[in-house]
Amino acid sequence: MRLRTIALNTFGLFLRDRLLIIFGMVFLCVVLLMTTPLLVMKSQTTTSNMLNMQACVLQTVSMMMFMVSGAGSLLAAWAAADGLVSEMKSGTILAVMARPVKRWEFLLGKYLGVLLLMAFYVVMMFLLSLLLARMGGQKIPVATWPLLLLYPMVRYAIYAAIAMAIATLLHPVFTWAVTLLLGVLAAMAVPRGPHVTNPLRWLESGLYYLLPSTHFLSEDRFLVIKHASLRQASWLEHLTTLAYGMDYAAVMLLVAVWSFHYRSLKRD
Amino acid sequence: MTAPAIEFREVTKTYRKKLGGQEVPALTHVSFTVSQGEICAFIGPNGAGKTTSINILMGFLYADWGHVRVLAYEPGDVRAKSRIGFVPENFAFYKHLKAETLLRFHAKLAGVEQIKTSGLIRDLVTKVKLNGYEKLKIGRYSRGMVQRLGIAQALLADPDLLVLDEPTSGLDPSGRKEVRDLIFELKTAGKTIFLSSHILSEVEQICDQAIIINRGRVMHAGTMTQLLAAGDQVEILADRLTDELEVVLREWGASVERSAQGVRITVATGRKREAAERLWLAGCDVISLRPMKGSLEDFYMKVVGSGEVA
């Protein structure tokens, strides 16, 4: 009950956050701009340019997924860091923590609030992708829907947890920057064979195992956009991949809870 | 024997600045107890350690050393917090919420049964005189209204212990009186109140006990009766006073005020008998002679000024 109350309140706070509203508006503008060529082509569709049209739709949907993925991770990191730190800065945390609320309950409630925001974001982007595909006469197979929803959510759960853990120690701007850096490093890191001699390669390999593997958690592994089709993968493969992501998020969240437990809650 | 509502024993807290900055001692071996059902004032100048103590008491900060118990539990224990009502200094709030929504949010956190919430909120809003404003966004409230709302949220779960950090700051005189009356009402209901305030006249009127803290050390802890009985002057009312005797009295350090009703002489307790006899011998009528109660302000200034630890 308390978790739900804190999570819903956090979600409500996000929907009124000026910075997040600006982010949403900018994002919407970019998406609308991206649809312009699609609409132009749609109005001039003939049998001859049907293939161009298909390519354009697929490209737009692909870019949309890229944006959902990249911008969403940054949004999750920012929301998690700001959601926690703004309560401490304003002092609203004092009245909340004076209630019979445990510290971990407060943190988990805030985290669930971030996940609610991200679920809202993912669903919006997903609906927009469906709409774009429909406009271009394409169909995103129903079997891919859970993947398009679940994979981004797991990535956001990880980035939100990382940001929350860092935010218990640092200012939200630094938190965001560090999370961004970690995200970039995670995208760059690739696994290497067991016999690595070059120290840089060794470091890269180490980072691959230490940081959350965004490539591993990307729906692109299963969804081949240029053919709008799915690579066959067993449910077990999906489950283990998602479990890896959830496990990483859980570990980071535990780090955040531990760090928050020992933190002073005085007004910053 | 019931456990004290609040117990601080040898509590020490030092703020450590980041990146090798200097250490700032906030509390040094602070010890005091507050019994259940008492109204205890926690007073001291700015930076004395009042808010640090309250933050430790509420479990927001951890003490470096010492023993703290609140309602027989460790600070921050949810069993204790479910029986505490807290008004932080400059109560911060979610500006976009209406008072009713905020109180509903806090009621949920406090575990108040949903069925009782509406009635309870109505009563509290009336009690703190915010009726008619409950549908207004808190961002549009005046400071005094926010403070009243803070008091209302503290009373939501019918707490046994109220921790009030500057509850009357931002209130006008009538608002202050209303809060005072509310505190008296809560005392009658058997609640324990731990009150930090700078308004000494107010503290003097409502508190049973006072703890004076300065530079992180308890300078005095005792009952208000003990504290105020510590006056060392008497007030003599006489019908008249000769000029010669006035000179003598002034030499003794007495103060003399003449009015249409007579003369009011304030003299040191050690000189009271001598002064009364001189007046009598000079043919003046002594109407009354009574010991003057010390004021909390005088006592506070003396204690804080001297730096002497109790």
Coordinates of C-alpha atoms in Angstrom, one line a residue:
Chain A
M1 CA 0.0 0.0 0.0
R2 CA 2.8 2.4 1.0
L3 CA 4.9 1.4 -2.0
R4 CA 1.9 2.0 -4.3
T5 CA 1.2 5.4 -2.7
I6 CA 4.8 6.5 -3.2
A7 CA 5.0 5.1 -6.7
L8 CA 1.8 6.8 -7.9
N9 CA 2.9 10.1 -6.2
T10 CA 6.3 9.9 -8.0
F11 CA 4.6 9.2 -11.3
G12 CA 2.3 12.2 -10.7
L13 CA 5.3 14.4 -9.9
F14 CA 7.0 13.3 -13.2
L15 CA 3.9 14.2 -15.2
R16 CA 4.3 17.8 -13.9
D17 CA 8.0 18.0 -14.1
R18 CA 8.8 20.9 -16.5
L19 CA 12.1 19.3 -17.7
L20 CA 10.3 16.1 -18.6
I21 CA 7.5 18.0 -20.3
I22 CA 10.1 19.8 -22.4
F23 CA 11.7 16.5 -23.2
G24 CA 8.4 15.0 -24.3
M25 CA 7.6 18.0 -26.5
V26 CA 11.0 18.0 -28.2
F27 CA 10.7 14.3 -28.7
L28 CA 7.2 14.6 -30.2
C29 CA 8.5 17.3 -32.6
V30 CA 11.3 15.1 -33.7
V31 CA 8.9 12.2 -34.3
L32 CA 6.6 14.4 -36.3
L33 CA 9.5 15.6 -38.4
M34 CA 10.5 12.0 -39.1
T35 CA 7.0 11.2 -40.3
T36 CA 7.0 14.0 -42.9
P37 CA 8.8 12.1 -45.7
L38 CA 6.4 9.2 -45.0
L39 CA 3.4 11.4 -45.4
V40 CA 4.8 12.9 -48.6
M41 CA 5.4 9.4 -50.1
K42 CA 2.0 8.2 -48.9
S43 CA 0.3 11.0 -50.8
Q44 CA 2.1 10.1 -54.0
T45 CA 1.9 6.3 -53.8
T46 CA 1.9 4.5 -57.1
T47 CA 2.7 0.9 -57.9
S48 CA 6.2 2.0 -59.0
N49 CA 7.2 3.7 -55.7
M50 CA 5.6 1.0 -53.4
L51 CA 9.0 -0.4 -52.7
N52 CA 10.4 3.0 -51.8
M53 CA 7.5 3.5 -49.5
Q54 CA 8.1 0.2 -47.7
A55 CA 11.8 1.1 -47.3
C56 CA 10.8 4.5 -45.9
V57 CA 8.4 3.0 -43.4
L58 CA 10.9 0.5 -42.2
Q59 CA 13.5 3.1 -41.9
T60 CA 11.2 5.3 -39.8
V61 CA 10.1 2.5 -37.6
S62 CA 13.8 1.6 -37.1
M63 CA 14.7 5.1 -36.2
M64 CA 11.8 5.2 -33.8
M65 CA 13.0 2.1 -32.1
F66 CA 16.5 3.6 -31.9
M67 CA 15.1 6.7 -30.3
V68 CA 12.9 4.7 -27.9
S69 CA 16.0 2.8 -26.9
G70 CA 18.6 5.6 -26.6
A71 CA 16.5 8.5 -25.4
G72 CA 14.5 6.2 -23.1
S73 CA 17.6 5.0 -21.3
L74 CA 18.6 8.6 -20.7
L75 CA 15.1 9.6 -19.6
A76 CA 15.0 6.7 -17.2
A77 CA 18.4 7.7 -15.7
W78 CA 17.4 11.3 -15.4
A79 CA 14.0 10.5 -13.9
A80 CA 15.5 8.1 -11.3
A81 CA 18.2 10.6 -10.2
D82 CA 16.0 13.6 -10.2
G83 CA 13.1 11.9 -8.6
L84 CA 15.2 11.0 -5.6
V85 CA 17.3 14.1 -5.3
S86 CA 14.6 16.7 -5.8
E87 CA 12.7 15.2 -2.8
M88 CA 15.9 15.7 -0.7
K89 CA 16.5 19.2 -2.0
S90 CA 13.0 20.4 -1.4
G91 CA 12.8 18.7 2.0
T92 CA 9.5 16.9 1.1
I93 CA 11.3 13.7 2.0
L94 CA 11.3 14.7 5.7
A95 CA 7.5 14.7 6.0
V96 CA 7.3 11.4 4.1
M97 CA 10.1 9.7 6.0
A98 CA 8.5 10.8 9.3
R99 CA 5.8 8.3 8.5
P100 CA 6.1 4.6 9.2
V101 CA 8.0 4.2 5.9
K102 CA 11.2 2.2 5.8
R103 CA 14.0 3.7 3.7
W104 CA 14.0 0.8 1.3
E105 CA 10.2 1.2 0.9
F106 CA 10.7 4.8 -0.1
L107 CA 13.5 4.1 -2.6
L108 CA 11.6 1.1 -4.1
G109 CA 8.4 3.3 -4.3
K110 CA 10.4 6.0 -6.2
Y111 CA 11.9 3.3 -8.5
L112 CA 8.5 1.9 -9.3
G113 CA 7.3 5.4 -10.0
V114 CA 10.1 5.7 -12.6
L115 CA 9.2 2.4 -14.1
L116 CA 5.6 3.6 -14.4
L117 CA 6.8 6.6 -16.3
M118 CA 8.9 4.5 -18.5
A119 CA 6.1 2.0 -19.2
F120 CA 4.0 5.0 -20.2
Y121 CA 6.8 6.1 -22.5
V122 CA 7.3 2.7 -24.1
V123 CA 3.6 2.2 -24.7
M124 CA 3.3 5.6 -26.3
M125 CA 6.3 4.9 -28.6
F126 CA 5.0 1.5 -29.4
L127 CA 1.6 2.8 -30.4
L128 CA 3.3 5.5 -32.5
S129 CA 5.4 2.8 -34.3
L130 CA 2.2 0.8 -35.0
L131 CA 0.5 3.9 -36.4
L132 CA 3.5 4.7 -38.6
A133 CA 3.7 1.2 -39.9
R134 CA -0.1 1.2 -40.6
M135 CA 0.3 4.5 -42.5
G136 CA 3.0 2.9 -44.6
G137 CA 0.8 -0.1 -45.3
Q138 CA 3.1 -2.3 -43.1
K139 CA 2.2 -4.5 -40.2
I140 CA 4.4 -5.2 -37.1
P141 CA 3.7 -8.9 -36.4
V142 CA 1.8 -9.4 -33.1
A143 CA 4.4 -11.9 -32.0
T144 CA 7.0 -9.1 -31.8
W145 CA 4.8 -6.9 -29.6
P146 CA 5.9 -8.3 -26.2
L147 CA 9.6 -8.0 -27.3
L148 CA 9.1 -4.4 -28.3
L149 CA 7.6 -3.6 -24.9
L150 CA 9.6 -5.9 -22.6
Y151 CA 13.1 -5.4 -23.8
P152 CA 13.2 -1.6 -23.6
M153 CA 11.5 -1.8 -20.1
V154 CA 14.2 -4.1 -18.8
R155 CA 16.9 -1.8 -20.2
Y156 CA 15.2 1.2 -18.5
A157 CA 14.9 -0.8 -15.3
I158 CA 18.7 -1.2 -15.3
Y159 CA 19.5 2.4 -16.1
A160 CA 17.0 3.7 -13.5
A161 CA 18.6 1.4 -10.9
I162 CA 22.1 2.5 -11.8
A163 CA 21.1 6.1 -11.7
M164 CA 19.3 5.7 -8.4
A165 CA 22.4 4.0 -6.9
I166 CA 24.7 6.9 -8.1
A167 CA 22.1 9.5 -7.1
T168 CA 22.4 8.5 -3.4
L169 CA 26.0 9.8 -3.6
L170 CA 26.1 12.4 -6.4
H171 CA 24.2 15.4 -7.8
P172 CA 21.6 14.4 -10.4
V173 CA 23.5 16.1 -13.3
F174 CA 26.7 14.1 -12.4
T175 CA 24.5 11.0 -12.0
W176 CA 23.1 11.5 -15.4
A177 CA 26.5 12.1 -16.9
V178 CA 28.0 9.0 -15.3
T179 CA 25.1 6.9 -16.3
L180 CA 25.4 8.2 -19.9
L181 CA 29.1 7.4 -19.9
L182 CA 28.3 3.9 -18.6
G183 CA 25.7 3.5 -21.3
V184 CA 28.2 4.5 -24.0
L185 CA 30.9 2.2 -22.6
A186 CA 28.4 -0.6 -22.4
A187 CA 27.4 -0.1 -26.0
M188 CA 31.1 -0.1 -27.1
A189 CA 32.2 -3.1 -25.0
V190 CA 32.2 -6.4 -26.8
P191 CA 33.2 -9.9 -25.6
R192 CA 36.7 -11.1 -26.6
G193 CA 38.1 -14.5 -26.7
P194 CA 39.8 -16.1 -23.6
H195 CA 43.3 -15.3 -24.8
V196 CA 43.5 -11.5 -24.7
T197 CA 47.0 -10.0 -24.5
N198 CA 46.2 -6.3 -25.4
P199 CA 45.4 -4.5 -22.2
L200 CA 42.8 -2.3 -24.0
R201 CA 41.0 -5.4 -25.3
W202 CA 41.3 -6.9 -21.8
L203 CA 39.7 -3.8 -20.3
E204 CA 37.0 -3.9 -23.0
S205 CA 36.3 -7.5 -22.2
G206 CA 36.1 -6.7 -18.5
L207 CA 33.7 -3.9 -19.1
Y208 CA 31.5 -6.2 -21.2
Y209 CA 31.0 -8.4 -18.2
L210 CA 30.8 -5.6 -15.6
L211 CA 28.4 -3.2 -17.4
P212 CA 24.9 -4.1 -18.6
S213 CA 25.1 -5.4 -22.1
T214 CA 22.8 -3.2 -24.1
H215 CA 23.5 -5.3 -27.2
F216 CA 22.5 -8.4 -25.4
L217 CA 19.3 -6.8 -24.2
S218 CA 18.4 -5.2 -27.5
E219 CA 15.3 -6.4 -29.4
D220 CA 17.3 -5.8 -32.6
R221 CA 18.9 -9.2 -31.9
F222 CA 15.6 -10.8 -32.7
L223 CA 13.9 -8.3 -34.9
V224 CA 15.4 -7.7 -38.3
I225 CA 13.9 -4.4 -39.2
K226 CA 14.9 -4.2 -42.8
H227 CA 12.8 -7.2 -43.6
A228 CA 10.2 -6.5 -40.8
S229 CA 10.5 -10.1 -39.7
L230 CA 11.6 -12.0 -36.7
R231 CA 14.6 -14.2 -36.3
Q232 CA 13.5 -17.4 -34.7
A233 CA 14.4 -17.5 -31.1
S234 CA 13.1 -19.8 -28.4
W235 CA 11.1 -18.4 -25.4
L236 CA 13.8 -19.8 -23.2
E237 CA 16.3 -17.6 -24.9
H238 CA 14.1 -14.5 -24.4
L239 CA 13.5 -15.5 -20.8
T240 CA 17.1 -16.0 -19.9
T241 CA 18.0 -12.7 -21.6
L242 CA 15.3 -10.8 -19.8
A243 CA 16.3 -12.5 -16.5
Y244 CA 19.9 -11.3 -17.0
G245 CA 18.6 -7.8 -17.4
M246 CA 16.2 -8.0 -14.4
D247 CA 19.0 -9.6 -12.3
Y248 CA 21.4 -6.7 -13.2
A249 CA 18.6 -4.2 -12.3
A250 CA 18.0 -6.0 -9.0
V251 CA 21.6 -5.9 -8.0
M252 CA 21.9 -2.2 -8.8
L253 CA 18.7 -1.5 -6.9
L254 CA 20.1 -3.4 -3.9
V255 CA 23.3 -1.2 -4.1
A256 CA 21.0 1.9 -4.2
V257 CA 19.0 0.6 -1.1
W258 CA 22.2 -0.1 0.8
S259 CA 23.7 3.3 0.0
F260 CA 20.4 5.1 0.7
H261 CA 20.1 3.4 4.1
Y262 CA 23.3 5.0 5.3
R263 CA 22.7 8.4 3.8
S264 CA 21.7 11.5 5.8
L265 CA 18.2 12.7 4.9
K266 CA 18.7 16.3 5.9
R267 CA 17.6 18.9 3.5
D268 CA 20.4 19.6 1.0
Chain B
M1 CA 7.5 2.5 35.1
T2 CA 6.8 3.8 31.6
A3 CA 9.8 4.3 29.4
P4 CA 10.6 7.9 28.6
A5 CA 9.2 9.3 25.4
I6 CA 12.6 10.5 24.3
E7 CA 16.0 9.4 25.7
F8 CA 19.3 10.9 24.6
R9 CA 22.4 9.6 26.3
E10 CA 25.9 10.9 25.5
V11 CA 24.9 11.6 21.9
T12 CA 27.7 12.9 19.7
K13 CA 27.5 13.9 16.1
T14 CA 30.2 15.5 13.9
Y15 CA 29.6 16.7 10.4
R16 CA 32.5 15.7 8.1
K17 CA 33.0 17.9 5.1
K18 CA 33.7 16.1 1.9
L19 CA 37.1 15.9 0.3
G20 CA 39.1 16.3 3.4
G21 CA 37.4 19.4 4.7
Q22 CA 37.3 20.2 8.4
E23 CA 35.1 18.5 10.9
V24 CA 32.3 20.4 12.5
P25 CA 31.1 19.1 15.8
A26 CA 27.3 19.4 15.9
L27 CA 26.5 17.6 19.2
T28 CA 28.9 16.7 22.0
H29 CA 27.7 14.2 24.7
V30 CA 24.2 15.4 24.6
S31 CA 22.0 13.8 27.3
F32 CA 18.4 14.4 28.3
T33 CA 15.1 12.6 28.7
V34 CA 11.5 13.7 28.1
S35 CA 8.8 11.8 30.0
Q36 CA 5.6 10.8 28.5
G37 CA 2.8 13.4 28.7
E38 CA 5.2 16.3 29.0
I39 CA 5.6 19.4 26.9
C40 CA 9.3 19.9 26.5
A41 CA 10.9 22.9 25.0
F42 CA 14.2 22.5 23.1
I43 CA 15.7 25.9 22.9
G44 CA 19.0 27.4 21.8
P45 CA 20.5 29.9 19.3
N46 CA 20.8 29.2 15.6
G47 CA 23.4 26.5 15.0
A48 CA 23.2 25.2 18.5
G49 CA 22.3 21.6 17.4
K50 CA 18.5 21.6 17.8
T51 CA 17.7 20.5 14.2
T52 CA 20.5 18.0 14.3
S53 CA 19.1 16.5 17.5
I54 CA 15.6 16.4 16.0
N55 CA 16.9 14.8 12.8
I56 CA 18.7 12.1 14.9
L57 CA 15.5 11.6 16.9
M58 CA 13.5 11.1 13.7
G59 CA 16.1 8.7 12.2
F60 CA 17.1 11.1 9.4
L61 CA 20.6 11.3 10.6
Y62 CA 22.7 8.8 12.5
A63 CA 24.6 9.7 15.6
D64 CA 28.3 8.9 15.7
W65 CA 28.1 7.9 19.3
G66 CA 25.6 7.5 22.1
H67 CA 22.3 6.0 22.8
V68 CA 18.9 7.3 21.5
R69 CA 15.5 5.8 22.2
V70 CA 12.2 7.2 21.0
L71 CA 9.1 5.6 22.5
A72 CA 11.4 2.8 23.6
Y73 CA 12.5 2.1 20.0
E74 CA 15.5 3.0 18.0
P75 CA 15.1 6.2 15.9
G76 CA 13.7 5.5 12.5
D77 CA 11.9 2.3 13.7
V78 CA 8.5 2.2 12.0
R79 CA 6.9 1.1 15.3
A80 CA 8.0 4.4 16.8
K81 CA 7.3 6.4 13.7
S82 CA 3.7 5.2 13.6
R83 CA 3.2 6.9 16.9
I84 CA 5.0 10.2 16.1
G85 CA 3.7 13.3 14.4
F86 CA 6.4 15.5 13.0
V87 CA 6.3 19.1 11.8
P88 CA 9.7 19.9 10.2
E89 CA 11.1 23.5 10.2
N90 CA 9.7 25.2 7.1
F91 CA 7.4 22.3 6.2
A92 CA 8.0 21.4 2.6
F93 CA 5.2 20.1 0.5
Y94 CA 4.2 19.0 -3.0
K95 CA 3.1 22.4 -4.4
H96 CA 0.8 20.9 -7.1
L97 CA -1.3 19.1 -4.6
K98 CA -4.4 20.4 -2.8
A99 CA -4.4 20.3 1.0
E100 CA -7.0 17.5 0.9
T101 CA -4.9 15.4 -1.5
L102 CA -1.7 15.9 0.5
L103 CA -3.5 14.9 3.7
R104 CA -4.9 11.8 2.0
F105 CA -1.4 10.9 0.7
H106 CA 0.0 11.2 4.3
A107 CA -3.0 9.3 5.7
K108 CA -2.2 6.4 3.3
L109 CA 1.5 6.4 4.4
A110 CA 0.4 6.6 8.0
G111 CA -1.8 3.6 7.5
V112 CA -5.0 5.4 8.5
E113 CA -8.0 3.3 7.5
Q114 CA -9.4 4.6 4.2
I115 CA -13.0 4.6 5.5
K116 CA -12.0 7.1 8.3
T117 CA -9.8 9.3 6.2
S118 CA -12.4 11.7 4.8
G119 CA -13.9 12.5 8.2
L120 CA -10.5 12.8 9.8
I121 CA -9.3 15.2 7.2
R122 CA -12.4 17.3 7.6
D123 CA -11.9 17.5 11.4
L124 CA -8.2 18.4 11.1
V125 CA -8.8 21.0 8.4
T126 CA -11.3 22.6 10.8
K127 CA -9.0 22.3 13.7
V128 CA -6.2 24.2 12.0
K129 CA -8.7 26.7 10.5
L130 CA -8.0 25.8 6.9
N131 CA -11.6 25.0 6.0
G132 CA -12.6 26.5 2.7
Y133 CA -9.0 26.3 1.5
E134 CA -8.7 22.5 1.2
K135 CA -9.4 22.5 -2.6
L136 CA -6.8 25.2 -3.2
K137 CA -3.3 24.1 -4.5
I138 CA -0.8 24.3 -1.7
G139 CA 1.6 26.4 -3.9
R140 CA -0.9 29.2 -3.4
Y141 CA -1.0 29.0 0.4
S142 CA 0.7 31.7 2.6
R143 CA 3.5 30.6 4.9
G144 CA 1.2 30.5 7.9
M145 CA -1.3 28.3 6.0
V146 CA 1.4 25.9 5.1
Q147 CA 2.5 25.7 8.7
R148 CA -1.0 25.0 9.8
L149 CA -1.2 22.3 7.1
G150 CA 2.0 20.8 8.5
I151 CA 0.4 20.6 11.9
A152 CA -2.7 19.0 10.5
Q153 CA -0.6 16.3 8.7
A154 CA 1.3 15.7 12.0
L155 CA -1.9 15.0 13.8
L156 CA -3.3 12.6 11.2
A157 CA -2.4 9.3 12.9
D158 CA -3.4 10.5 16.4
P159 CA 0.3 10.4 17.5
D160 CA 1.5 9.8 21.1
L161 CA 4.5 12.0 20.5
L162 CA 4.6 15.3 18.6
V163 CA 7.9 16.6 17.4
L164 CA 7.5 20.2 16.4
D165 CA 10.4 22.1 14.9
E166 CA 9.5 25.8 15.0
P167 CA 5.8 25.2 14.7
T168 CA 4.7 28.9 15.0
S169 CA 7.3 30.4 12.6
G170 CA 5.5 32.3 9.9
L171 CA 2.3 32.6 11.9
D172 CA 0.6 35.8 12.9
P173 CA -0.2 36.5 16.6
S174 CA -3.6 35.0 16.4
G175 CA -2.2 32.0 14.5
R176 CA 0.4 31.5 17.3
K177 CA -2.3 31.6 19.9
E178 CA -4.3 29.0 18.0
V179 CA -1.3 26.7 17.9
R180 CA -0.7 27.3 21.6
D181 CA -4.3 26.4 22.4
L182 CA -3.9 23.4 20.2
I183 CA -0.8 22.3 22.1
F184 CA -2.6 22.7 25.4
E185 CA -5.5 20.6 24.1
L186 CA -3.0 17.9 23.0
K187 CA -1.4 18.0 26.4
T188 CA -4.8 17.5 28.0
A189 CA -5.2 14.5 25.8
G190 CA -2.0 13.0 27.3
K191 CA 0.3 13.6 24.3
T192 CA 4.0 14.2 24.7
I193 CA 5.2 17.3 22.8
F194 CA 8.8 18.0 22.0
L195 CA 9.0 21.6 20.8
S196 CA 11.8 23.5 19.3
S197 CA 11.2 27.3 19.3
H198 CA 12.9 30.6 19.4
I199 CA 9.9 32.4 20.9
L200 CA 10.7 32.2 24.6
S201 CA 7.6 33.9 25.9
E202 CA 5.6 31.3 24.1
V203 CA 7.7 28.4 25.5
E204 CA 7.4 29.9 29.0
Q205 CA 3.6 29.7 28.7
I206 CA 3.2 26.2 27.4
C207 CA 6.1 24.0 28.4
D208 CA 6.6 21.9 31.5
Q209 CA 10.3 21.3 30.9
A210 CA 13.0 23.2 29.0
I211 CA 16.3 22.0 27.6
I212 CA 18.7 24.7 26.6
I213 CA 21.4 23.7 24.1
N214 CA 24.3 25.8 22.8
R215 CA 27.2 24.9 20.6
G216 CA 26.1 21.2 20.6
R217 CA 26.1 20.9 24.4
V218 CA 23.1 20.8 26.8
M219 CA 23.5 23.9 29.0
H220 CA 20.4 23.3 31.2
A221 CA 17.7 20.7 31.5
G222 CA 15.0 21.0 34.1
T223 CA 11.4 21.9 34.8
M224 CA 10.0 25.2 34.0
T225 CA 9.0 25.8 37.6
Q226 CA 12.6 25.3 38.8
L227 CA 13.9 27.5 36.1
L228 CA 11.5 30.4 36.7
A229 CA 11.8 30.2 40.5
A230 CA 15.4 31.1 40.1
G231 CA 14.6 34.8 40.2
D232 CA 16.8 36.7 42.6
Q233 CA 14.7 39.9 43.0
V234 CA 11.6 41.0 45.0
E235 CA 9.0 43.5 44.1
I236 CA 7.8 45.9 46.8
L237 CA 4.7 48.0 46.4
A238 CA 4.5 51.0 48.7
D239 CA 2.1 54.0 48.9
R240 CA 4.9 56.5 48.7
L241 CA 8.7 57.0 49.0
T242 CA 10.9 59.7 50.4
D243 CA 13.6 61.2 48.2
E244 CA 16.3 60.3 50.8
L245 CA 15.2 56.7 50.8
E246 CA 15.0 56.6 47.1
V247 CA 18.7 57.6 46.9
V248 CA 19.6 54.8 49.4
L249 CA 17.6 52.2 47.5
R250 CA 19.1 53.2 44.1
E251 CA 22.6 52.8 45.8
W252 CA 21.6 49.2 46.5
G253 CA 20.9 48.7 42.8
A254 CA 17.1 48.8 43.2
S255 CA 14.8 50.2 40.5
V256 CA 12.0 52.6 41.4
E257 CA 8.9 53.3 39.4
R258 CA 6.4 55.9 40.5
S259 CA 2.8 55.9 39.4
A260 CA -0.6 57.3 40.6
Q261 CA -1.2 54.1 42.5
G262 CA 2.1 54.2 44.5
V263 CA 5.7 53.2 44.1
R264 CA 7.0 49.9 42.7
I265 CA 10.5 49.0 43.9
T266 CA 12.5 46.1 42.6
V267 CA 15.3 45.1 44.9
A268 CA 17.7 42.2 45.3
T269 CA 16.3 39.3 47.4
G270 CA 19.1 39.8 49.9
R271 CA 18.0 43.4 50.6
K272 CA 14.3 42.8 50.9
R273 CA 14.0 42.8 54.7
E274 CA 16.3 45.9 55.1
A275 CA 14.3 47.7 52.3
A276 CA 11.0 46.9 53.9
E277 CA 12.2 48.0 57.3
R278 CA 13.6 51.3 56.0
L279 CA 10.3 52.0 54.2
W280 CA 8.4 51.3 57.4
L281 CA 10.6 53.5 59.5
A282 CA 10.3 56.3 57.0
G283 CA 6.5 56.2 57.5
C284 CA 5.8 54.6 54.1
D285 CA 3.1 51.9 53.9
V286 CA 4.3 48.6 52.3
I287 CA 1.3 47.4 50.4
S288 CA 2.8 44.1 49.1
L289 CA 6.1 42.3 48.9
R290 CA 6.5 39.3 46.6
P291 CA 9.4 37.5 45.0
M292 CA 9.8 38.2 41.3
K293 CA 9.6 35.2 39.0
G294 CA 12.5 35.0 36.6
S295 CA 11.7 35.1 33.0
L296 CA 12.8 32.4 30.6
E297 CA 14.4 35.0 28.5
D298 CA 16.6 36.3 31.4
F299 CA 17.5 32.7 32.3
Y300 CA 18.3 31.8 28.7
M301 CA 20.5 34.8 28.2
K302 CA 22.3 34.0 31.4
V303 CA 22.9 30.4 30.5
V304 CA 23.7 30.8 26.9
G305 CA 25.9 33.9 27.6
S306 CA 27.9 32.1 30.3
G307 CA 28.6 29.0 28.3
E308 CA 28.4 27.0 31.5
V309 CA 27.3 23.4 31.0
A310 CA 24.6 22.0 33.3

